[in-house]
XYZ file of C-alpha atoms in Angstrom:
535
model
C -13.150 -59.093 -7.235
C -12.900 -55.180 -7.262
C -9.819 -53.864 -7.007
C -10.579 -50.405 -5.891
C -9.486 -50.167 -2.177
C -12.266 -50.249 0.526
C -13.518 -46.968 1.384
C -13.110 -45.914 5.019
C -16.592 -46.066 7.411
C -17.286 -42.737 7.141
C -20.532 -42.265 9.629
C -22.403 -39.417 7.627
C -26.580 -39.159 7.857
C -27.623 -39.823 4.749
C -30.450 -37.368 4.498
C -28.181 -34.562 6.365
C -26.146 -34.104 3.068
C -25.852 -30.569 2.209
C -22.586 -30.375 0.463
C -22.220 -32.926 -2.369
C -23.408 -31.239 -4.774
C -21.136 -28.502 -4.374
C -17.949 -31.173 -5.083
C -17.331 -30.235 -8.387
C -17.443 -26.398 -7.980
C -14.890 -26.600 -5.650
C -12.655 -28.753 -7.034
C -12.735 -26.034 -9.957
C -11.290 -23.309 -7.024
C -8.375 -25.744 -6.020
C -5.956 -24.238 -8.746
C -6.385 -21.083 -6.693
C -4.848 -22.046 -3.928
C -1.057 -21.870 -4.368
C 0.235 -23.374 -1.375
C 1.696 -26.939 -1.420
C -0.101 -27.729 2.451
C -2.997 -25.681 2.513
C -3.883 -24.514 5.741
C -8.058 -24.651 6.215
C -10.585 -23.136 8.537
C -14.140 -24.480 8.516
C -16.786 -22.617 10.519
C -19.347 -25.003 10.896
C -18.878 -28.813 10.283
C -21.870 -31.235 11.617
C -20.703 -34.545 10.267
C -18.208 -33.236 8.774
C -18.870 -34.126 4.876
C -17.207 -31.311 3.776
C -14.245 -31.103 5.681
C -13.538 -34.723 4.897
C -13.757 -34.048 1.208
C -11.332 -31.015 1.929
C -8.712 -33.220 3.737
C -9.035 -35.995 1.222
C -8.753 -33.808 -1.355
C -7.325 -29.983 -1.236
C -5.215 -31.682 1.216
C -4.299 -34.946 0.056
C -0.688 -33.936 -0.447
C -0.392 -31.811 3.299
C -2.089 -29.621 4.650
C -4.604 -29.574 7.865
C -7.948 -28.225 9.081
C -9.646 -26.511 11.822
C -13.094 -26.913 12.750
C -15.556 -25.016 14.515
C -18.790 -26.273 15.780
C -20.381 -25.631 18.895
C -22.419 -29.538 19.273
C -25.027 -27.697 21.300
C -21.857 -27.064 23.443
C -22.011 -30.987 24.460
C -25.062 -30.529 26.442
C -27.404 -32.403 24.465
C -27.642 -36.220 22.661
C -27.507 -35.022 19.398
C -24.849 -32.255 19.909
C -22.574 -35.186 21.638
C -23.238 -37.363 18.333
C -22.421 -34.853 15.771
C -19.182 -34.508 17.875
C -18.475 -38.142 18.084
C -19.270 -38.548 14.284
C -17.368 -35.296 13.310
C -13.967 -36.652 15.060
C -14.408 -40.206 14.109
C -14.977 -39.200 10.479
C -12.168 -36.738 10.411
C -9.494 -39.311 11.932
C -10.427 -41.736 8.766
C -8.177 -39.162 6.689
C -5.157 -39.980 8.509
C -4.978 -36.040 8.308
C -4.295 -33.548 10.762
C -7.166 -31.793 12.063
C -8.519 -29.885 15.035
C -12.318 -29.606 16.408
C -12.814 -26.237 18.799
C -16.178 -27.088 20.425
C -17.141 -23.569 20.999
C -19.423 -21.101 19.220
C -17.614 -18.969 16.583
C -16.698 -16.154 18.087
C -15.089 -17.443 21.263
C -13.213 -20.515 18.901
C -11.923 -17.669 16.286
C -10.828 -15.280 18.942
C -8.746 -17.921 19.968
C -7.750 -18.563 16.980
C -6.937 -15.029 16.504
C -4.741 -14.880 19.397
C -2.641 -18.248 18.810
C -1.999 -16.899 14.966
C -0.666 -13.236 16.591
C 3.091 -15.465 16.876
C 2.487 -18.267 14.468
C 5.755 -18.779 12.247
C 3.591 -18.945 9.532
C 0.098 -17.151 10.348
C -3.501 -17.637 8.783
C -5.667 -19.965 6.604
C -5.879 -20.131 2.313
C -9.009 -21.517 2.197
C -12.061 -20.431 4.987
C -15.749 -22.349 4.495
C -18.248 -19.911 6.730
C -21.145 -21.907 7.071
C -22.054 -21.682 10.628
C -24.830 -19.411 12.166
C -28.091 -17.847 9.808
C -28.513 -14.925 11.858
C -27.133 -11.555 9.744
C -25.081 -10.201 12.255
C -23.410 -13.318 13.345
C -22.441 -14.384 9.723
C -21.133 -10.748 9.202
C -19.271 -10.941 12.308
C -18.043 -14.458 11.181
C -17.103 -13.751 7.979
C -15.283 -10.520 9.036
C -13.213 -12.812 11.847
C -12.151 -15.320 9.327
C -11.195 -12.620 6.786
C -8.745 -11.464 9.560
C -7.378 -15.279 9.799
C -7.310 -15.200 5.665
C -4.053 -15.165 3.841
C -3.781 -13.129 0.941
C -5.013 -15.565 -1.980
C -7.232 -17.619 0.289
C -10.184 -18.771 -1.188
C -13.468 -18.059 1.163
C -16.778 -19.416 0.845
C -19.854 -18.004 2.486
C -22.992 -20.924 2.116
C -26.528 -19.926 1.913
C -26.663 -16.782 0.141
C -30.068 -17.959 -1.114
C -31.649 -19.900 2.311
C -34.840 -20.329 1.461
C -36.137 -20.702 5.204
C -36.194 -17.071 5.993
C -36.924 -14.305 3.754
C -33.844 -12.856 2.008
C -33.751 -9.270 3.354
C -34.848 -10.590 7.232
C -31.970 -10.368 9.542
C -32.418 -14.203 10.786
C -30.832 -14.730 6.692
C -27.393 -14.551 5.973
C -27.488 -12.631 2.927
C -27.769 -9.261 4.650
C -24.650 -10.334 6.880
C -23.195 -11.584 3.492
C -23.823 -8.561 1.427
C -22.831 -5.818 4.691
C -18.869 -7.758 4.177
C -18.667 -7.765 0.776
C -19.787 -4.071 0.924
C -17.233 -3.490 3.728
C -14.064 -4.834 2.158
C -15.100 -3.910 -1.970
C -11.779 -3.427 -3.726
C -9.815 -6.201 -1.562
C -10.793 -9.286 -2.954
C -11.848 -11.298 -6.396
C -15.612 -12.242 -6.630
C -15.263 -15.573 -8.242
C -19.270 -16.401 -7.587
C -22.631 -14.782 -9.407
C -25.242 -13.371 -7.782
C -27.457 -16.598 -8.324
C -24.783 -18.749 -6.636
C -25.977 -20.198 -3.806
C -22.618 -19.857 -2.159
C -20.678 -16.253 -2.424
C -17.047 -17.170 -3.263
C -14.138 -14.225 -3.341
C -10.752 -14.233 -3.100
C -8.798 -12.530 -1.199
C -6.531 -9.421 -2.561
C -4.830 -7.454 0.397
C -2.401 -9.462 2.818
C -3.838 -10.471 6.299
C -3.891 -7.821 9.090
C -4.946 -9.570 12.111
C -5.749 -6.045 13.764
C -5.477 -6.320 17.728
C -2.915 -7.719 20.072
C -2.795 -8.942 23.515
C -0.439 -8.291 26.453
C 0.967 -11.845 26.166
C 1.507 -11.282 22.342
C 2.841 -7.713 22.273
C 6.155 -6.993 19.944
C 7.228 -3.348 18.668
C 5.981 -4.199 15.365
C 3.119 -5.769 16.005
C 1.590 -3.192 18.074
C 2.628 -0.851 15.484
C 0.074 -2.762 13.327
C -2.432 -3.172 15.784
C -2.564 0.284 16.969
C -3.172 1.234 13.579
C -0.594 4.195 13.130
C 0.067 4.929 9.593
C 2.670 6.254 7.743
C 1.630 9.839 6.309
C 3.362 11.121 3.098
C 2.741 14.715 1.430
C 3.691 15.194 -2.012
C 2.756 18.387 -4.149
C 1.812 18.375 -7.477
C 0.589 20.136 -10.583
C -0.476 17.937 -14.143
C 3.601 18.204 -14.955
C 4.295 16.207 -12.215
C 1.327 13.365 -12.223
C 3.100 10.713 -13.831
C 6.369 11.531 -11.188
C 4.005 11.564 -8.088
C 2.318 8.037 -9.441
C 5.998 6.773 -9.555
C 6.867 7.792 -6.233
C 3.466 6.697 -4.708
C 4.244 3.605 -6.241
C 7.705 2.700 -5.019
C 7.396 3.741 -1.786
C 4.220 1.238 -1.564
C 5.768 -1.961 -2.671
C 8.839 -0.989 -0.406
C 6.867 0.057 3.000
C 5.327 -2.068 5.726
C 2.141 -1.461 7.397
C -0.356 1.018 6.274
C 0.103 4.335 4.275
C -2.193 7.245 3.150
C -0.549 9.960 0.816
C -1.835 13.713 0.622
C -1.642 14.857 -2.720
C -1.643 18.372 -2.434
C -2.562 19.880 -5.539
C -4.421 23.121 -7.490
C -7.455 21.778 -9.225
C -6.049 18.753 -10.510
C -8.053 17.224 -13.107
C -10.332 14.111 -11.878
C -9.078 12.072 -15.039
C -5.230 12.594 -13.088
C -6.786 11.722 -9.793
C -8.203 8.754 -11.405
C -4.786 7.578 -12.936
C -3.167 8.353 -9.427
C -5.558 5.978 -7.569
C -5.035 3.083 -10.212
C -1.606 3.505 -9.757
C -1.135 2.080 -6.583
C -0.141 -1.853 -5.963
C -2.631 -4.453 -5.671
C -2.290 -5.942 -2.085
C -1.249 -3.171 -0.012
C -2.824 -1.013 3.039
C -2.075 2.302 0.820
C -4.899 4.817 0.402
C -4.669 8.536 -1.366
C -6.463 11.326 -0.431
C -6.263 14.880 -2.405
C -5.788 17.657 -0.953
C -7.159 20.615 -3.142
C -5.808 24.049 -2.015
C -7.463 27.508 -2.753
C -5.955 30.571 -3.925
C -7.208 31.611 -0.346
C -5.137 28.687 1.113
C -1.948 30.473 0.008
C -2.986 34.055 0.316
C -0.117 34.217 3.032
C 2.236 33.342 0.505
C 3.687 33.958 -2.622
C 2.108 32.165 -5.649
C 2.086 28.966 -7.294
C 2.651 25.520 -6.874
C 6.565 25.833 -5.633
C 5.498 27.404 -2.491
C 3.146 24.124 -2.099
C 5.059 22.515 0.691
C 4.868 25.357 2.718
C 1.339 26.299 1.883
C -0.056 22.569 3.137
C 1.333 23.108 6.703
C -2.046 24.159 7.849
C -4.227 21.744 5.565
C -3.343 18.614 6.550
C -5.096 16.631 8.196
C -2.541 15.436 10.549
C 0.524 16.622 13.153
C 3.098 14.636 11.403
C 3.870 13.942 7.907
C 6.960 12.566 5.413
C 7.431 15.449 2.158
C 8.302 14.450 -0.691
C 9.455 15.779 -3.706
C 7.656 14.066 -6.909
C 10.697 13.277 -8.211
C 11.831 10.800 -6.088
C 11.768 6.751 -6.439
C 11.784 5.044 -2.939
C 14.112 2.164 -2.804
C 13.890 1.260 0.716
C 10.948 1.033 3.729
C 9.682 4.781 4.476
C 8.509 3.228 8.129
C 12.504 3.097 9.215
C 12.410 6.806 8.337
C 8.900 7.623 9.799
C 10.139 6.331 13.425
C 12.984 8.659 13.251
C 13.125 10.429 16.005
C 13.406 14.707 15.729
C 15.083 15.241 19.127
C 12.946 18.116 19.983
C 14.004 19.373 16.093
C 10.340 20.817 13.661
C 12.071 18.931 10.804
C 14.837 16.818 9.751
C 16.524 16.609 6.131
C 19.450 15.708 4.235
C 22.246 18.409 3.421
C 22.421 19.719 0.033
C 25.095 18.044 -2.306
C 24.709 21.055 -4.270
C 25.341 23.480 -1.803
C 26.370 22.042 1.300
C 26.992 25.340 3.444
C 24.463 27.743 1.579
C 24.878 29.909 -1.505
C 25.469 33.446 -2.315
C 25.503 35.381 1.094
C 23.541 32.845 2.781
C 26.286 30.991 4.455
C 25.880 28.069 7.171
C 24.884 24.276 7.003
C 21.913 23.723 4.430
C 19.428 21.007 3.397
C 17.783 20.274 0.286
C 13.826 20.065 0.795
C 13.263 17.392 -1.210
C 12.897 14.979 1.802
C 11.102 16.444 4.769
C 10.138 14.951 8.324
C 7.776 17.441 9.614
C 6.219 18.162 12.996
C 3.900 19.864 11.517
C 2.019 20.389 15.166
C 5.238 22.380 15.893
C 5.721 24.315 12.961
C 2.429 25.387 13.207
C 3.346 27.567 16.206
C 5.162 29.637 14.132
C 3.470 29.560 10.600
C 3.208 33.148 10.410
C 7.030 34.108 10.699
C 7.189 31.168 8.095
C 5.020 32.736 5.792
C 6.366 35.897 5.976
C 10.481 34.453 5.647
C 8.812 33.099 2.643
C 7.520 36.293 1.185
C 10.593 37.815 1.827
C 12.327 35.559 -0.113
C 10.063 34.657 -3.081
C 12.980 36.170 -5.428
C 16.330 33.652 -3.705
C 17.524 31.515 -5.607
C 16.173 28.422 -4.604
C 13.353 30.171 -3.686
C 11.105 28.211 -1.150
C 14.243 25.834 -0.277
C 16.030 29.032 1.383
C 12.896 30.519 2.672
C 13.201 26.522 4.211
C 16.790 26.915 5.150
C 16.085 30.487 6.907
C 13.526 29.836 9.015
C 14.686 26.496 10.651
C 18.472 27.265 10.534
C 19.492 25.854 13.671
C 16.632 23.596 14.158
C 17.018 20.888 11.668
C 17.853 17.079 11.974
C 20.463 15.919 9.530
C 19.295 12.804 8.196
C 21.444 10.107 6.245
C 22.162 11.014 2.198
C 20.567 7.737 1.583
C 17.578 9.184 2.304
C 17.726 11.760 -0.406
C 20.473 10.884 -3.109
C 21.119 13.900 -4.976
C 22.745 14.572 -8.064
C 23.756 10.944 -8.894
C 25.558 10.336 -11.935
C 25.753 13.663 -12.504
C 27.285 17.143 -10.155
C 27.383 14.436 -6.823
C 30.326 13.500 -8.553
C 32.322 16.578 -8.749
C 34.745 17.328 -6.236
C 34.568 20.307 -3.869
C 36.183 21.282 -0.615
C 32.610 21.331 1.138
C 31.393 18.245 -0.693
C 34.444 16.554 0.249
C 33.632 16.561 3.563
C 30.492 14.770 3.146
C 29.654 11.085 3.586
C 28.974 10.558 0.085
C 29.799 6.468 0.508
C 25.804 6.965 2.005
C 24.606 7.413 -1.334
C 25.938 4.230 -2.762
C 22.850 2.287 -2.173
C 20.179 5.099 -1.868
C 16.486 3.983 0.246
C 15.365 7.371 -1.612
C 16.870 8.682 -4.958
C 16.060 12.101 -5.644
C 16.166 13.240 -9.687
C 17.117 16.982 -8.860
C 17.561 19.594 -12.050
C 15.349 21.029 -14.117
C 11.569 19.029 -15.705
C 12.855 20.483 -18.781
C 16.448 22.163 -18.497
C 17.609 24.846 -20.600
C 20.349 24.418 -23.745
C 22.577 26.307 -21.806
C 22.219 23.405 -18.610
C 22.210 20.655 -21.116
C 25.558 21.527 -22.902
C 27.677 23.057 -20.469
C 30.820 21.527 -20.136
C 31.251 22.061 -16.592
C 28.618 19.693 -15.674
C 28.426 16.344 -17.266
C 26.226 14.660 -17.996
C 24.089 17.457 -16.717
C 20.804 16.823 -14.158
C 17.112 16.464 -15.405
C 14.103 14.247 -14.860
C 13.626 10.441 -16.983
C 10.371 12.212 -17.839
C 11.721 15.240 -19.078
C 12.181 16.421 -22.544
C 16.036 15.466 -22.101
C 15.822 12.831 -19.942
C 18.395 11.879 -16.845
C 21.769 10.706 -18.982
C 23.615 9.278 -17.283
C 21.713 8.470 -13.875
C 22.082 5.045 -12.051
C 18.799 4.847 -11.524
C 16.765 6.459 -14.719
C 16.270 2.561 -15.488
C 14.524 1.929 -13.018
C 12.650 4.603 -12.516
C 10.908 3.609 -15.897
C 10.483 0.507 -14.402
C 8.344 1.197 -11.731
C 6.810 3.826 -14.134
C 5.730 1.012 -16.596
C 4.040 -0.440 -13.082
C 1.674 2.583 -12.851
C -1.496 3.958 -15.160
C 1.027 5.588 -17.013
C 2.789 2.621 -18.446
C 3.701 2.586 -22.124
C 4.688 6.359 -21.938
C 8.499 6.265 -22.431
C 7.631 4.017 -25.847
C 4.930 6.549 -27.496
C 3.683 8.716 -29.869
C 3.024 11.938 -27.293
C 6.396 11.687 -25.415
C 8.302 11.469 -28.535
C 6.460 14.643 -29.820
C 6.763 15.803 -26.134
C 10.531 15.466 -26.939
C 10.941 17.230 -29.874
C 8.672 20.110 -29.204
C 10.316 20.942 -25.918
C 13.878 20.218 -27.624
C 12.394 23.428 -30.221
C 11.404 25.293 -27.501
C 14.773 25.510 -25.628
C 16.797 25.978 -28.807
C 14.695 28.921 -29.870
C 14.626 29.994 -26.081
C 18.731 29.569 -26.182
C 19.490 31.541 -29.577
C 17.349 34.234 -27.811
C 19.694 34.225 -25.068
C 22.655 34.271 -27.406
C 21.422 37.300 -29.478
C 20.513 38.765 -26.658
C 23.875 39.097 -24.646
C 25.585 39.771 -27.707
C 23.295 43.083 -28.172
C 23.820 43.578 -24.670
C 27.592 43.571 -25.075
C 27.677 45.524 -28.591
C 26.753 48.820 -26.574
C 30.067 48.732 -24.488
């Protein structure tokens, strides 16, 4: 007598068998599906051979299906039968399953809605094998990709129907090929183009897209609505590898969608290149350059410094988030996005360096490393910005106190933890106006700012007044000292510029720019001491 137990009375027509051959295939995709109870969604199921072998298998340790048929919506013999074998076939698991006896789009809408306050939303594996028609296998496919998890494995069947011809629009592939085309660069084609069935996984996380009244939350809607987070940076080459740190960080740390405006002067394409590659796998985070002319900034004085004040009229957009390069984001940008301006053009952090001003300039004063602009409302008055700016293209901090003088008055003091200065370094020297600052804020920064000089002078570097003195990790002498240079390598190492700190060019980088403010410093010294021989 055998001893293999009886297998169960599955009801499947025998010449109605479309999937067996595709067993072993799949069970080579199971290894991609992480989860311990994989959640499935099968659109189009007849008998049900494949969903059976999905239960019995993909899910023999947990896990449950849904499946989506529409049994000539029960108005016929054979659609009744299908049903009655589908259901009787799936209950021989012992698994938990669901049949919605709808057509597709009506069964994933609702689908779609139930998943809006799931605990645990959306499917890791999706089988679309349901409707031939072009459009309605693009519009299923692009459904289900909205019920996908990130790292679900879906399956399209019938790339290669040999019923219809290939580019008709009663065959799938055009449907096929029009959502691959559509969502290129956010998932893994696992499949060749002879494959019979496309397989991809997916790369981005699951965005379900839409909401309805019953479902509505704050964040949600957010989502749905599809407002994005806007963030301006300005940069020349110096500053590439900073700007693909700070793109970086502030996209593993941010929820919901994000585009960045690089704002730069004829940045090479091989920079751009590195800048896109830069950003984390997985993520709603797109880049678009912003390329100004020297008839952009005719208005105001020259060169890239001036840049924040010179994109005011070229974005594409009436609010935005500046930030310096030289920042790593620690925390989610979105909590600072939603701030709200009180009627204020901008809102920034004081200046740990000069909290009241400098020189003559006297009266409360923010560093303009962190901006929230209304850009609709500075706008209004661009021209008396530009020409505050002009004015002061000599001040000290040059377009900082152009800044400072134009919206004294009309600022929004935000926390320091959204722009730590100076840690490690002058933050930690007492004055009477920094002692009246909440510096405690800066203890666990959401934004550290690396303020000083790219590549600080000898005089800066050994003054004894300041200790360890302020620079940039990717500077010539580094950022001794800083709580956070670590990890701004890390995140570094994350980007297209990983392996930098270890090699050849920085180290040369290093001692060539070491040279170069020696030389530049004995200058200085011979120089003063000339000066003072002819008293």
């Amino acid at each position: 007598m055998s001893n293999q137990p009886p297998q169960p009375n599955y009801l499947f027509t025998e010449t109605q068998d479309w999937f067996s051959f595709n067993i072993d295939r799949w069970r080579s995709l199971f290894p991609r599906v992480s989860t311990p109870k994989p959640r499935v969604l099968e659109i189009g199921s007849w008998e049900g051979r494949s969903a059976v072998f999905l239960l019995t298998e993909l899910c023999k340790d947990g896990g449950d299906i849904v499946c989506v048929d529409h049994f000539d919506l029960m108005s016929t013999a054979a659609g009744q039968e299908r049903h009655r074998r589908l259901t009787h076939n799936l209950a021989l698991t012992g698994k938990p399953f669901r049949v919605l006896g709808q057509f597709s789009v009506p069964a994933l809408m609702t689908l779609l809605t139930e998943e809006m306050s799931a605990g645990q939303p959306g499917f890791d594996w999706v089988y679309v094998d349901g409707s031939h028609e072009a459009d309605d296998t693009f519009l299923d496919g692009e459904l289900a990709w909205r019920l996908a998890r990130m790292g679900a494995v879906l399956i399209f069947d019938d790339y290669h129907w040999d019923k219809e011809p290939e580019e008709s629009i009663h065959h799938p592939k055009r449907g096929i090929d029009a959502f691959l085309a559509l969502h290129k660069g956010d998932y893994e084609l696992i499949s060749s183009a002879a494959d019979n069935q496309v397989v991809i996984q997916k790369m981005v996380q699951m965005r379900i897209g839409f909401l309805v009244a019953e479902k509505e939350s704050k964040e949600g809607l957010e989502g749905a609505l599809g407002y994005r987070v806007n963030v301006a940076l300005t940069i020349d080459a110096d500053y590439a590898i900073a700007a693909a740190t700070a793109i970086r960080s502030a996209a593993s740390h941010t929820k919901g969608g994000i585009t960045f405006y690089v704002v730069n002067w004829d940045l090479p394409e091989d920079i751009k290149q590195k800048l896109r590659l830069s950003l984390p796998e997985g993520v709603d985070v797109t880049i678009v350059f912003v390329n100004l002319s020297p008839s952009d900034v005719s208005a105001l004085p020259s060169g890239p410094t001036w840049g924040k004040i010179a994109m005011i009229p070229q974005l594409p957009v009436e609010r935005v988030l500046y930030l310096d390069a030289d920042v790593l984001v620690r925390g989610d940008l979105r909590e600072l996005w939603d701030t709200d301006l009180q009627g204020n053009p901008i809102a920034a952090a004081v200046d740990i360096g000069f909290p009241m001003g400098h020189d003559t300039a006297r009266g409360p004063y923010f560093n303009a490393g962190v901006l929230l602009m209304d850009l609709a409302s500075i706008r209004a008055r661009i021209g008396e910005l530009n020409a505050t700016a002009t004015a002061l293209k000599a001040a000290k901090m040059l377009d900082q106190d152009a800044l400072n003088a134009h919206f004294a008055g009309a600022w929004l003091p935000l926390s320091l933890r959204w722009n730590a200065q100076g840690l490690g370094t002058y933050a930690t020297c007492r004055t009477p106006e920094r002692d009246t600052l909440p510096m405690d804020e800066m203890a666990d920064p959401k934004i550290v700012h690396f303020t000083g000089e790219l590549h600080p002078d000898m005089a800066a570097v050994i003054s004894p007044f300041v200790q360890p003195y302020s620079g940039k990790p990717w500077g010539y002498a580094g950022a001794p000292g800083h709580p956070f240079g670590g990890e701004w390598w890390e995140i570094c190492e994350q980007t297209a510029w990983r392996g930098w700190h270890a090699s050849k060019d920085f180290r040369e980088l290093q001692v060539r720019k070491t040279e170069e403010a020696a030389q530049a410093g004995v200058a200085a010294l011979k120089q003063k001491i000339a000066e003072a021989s002819q008293y």
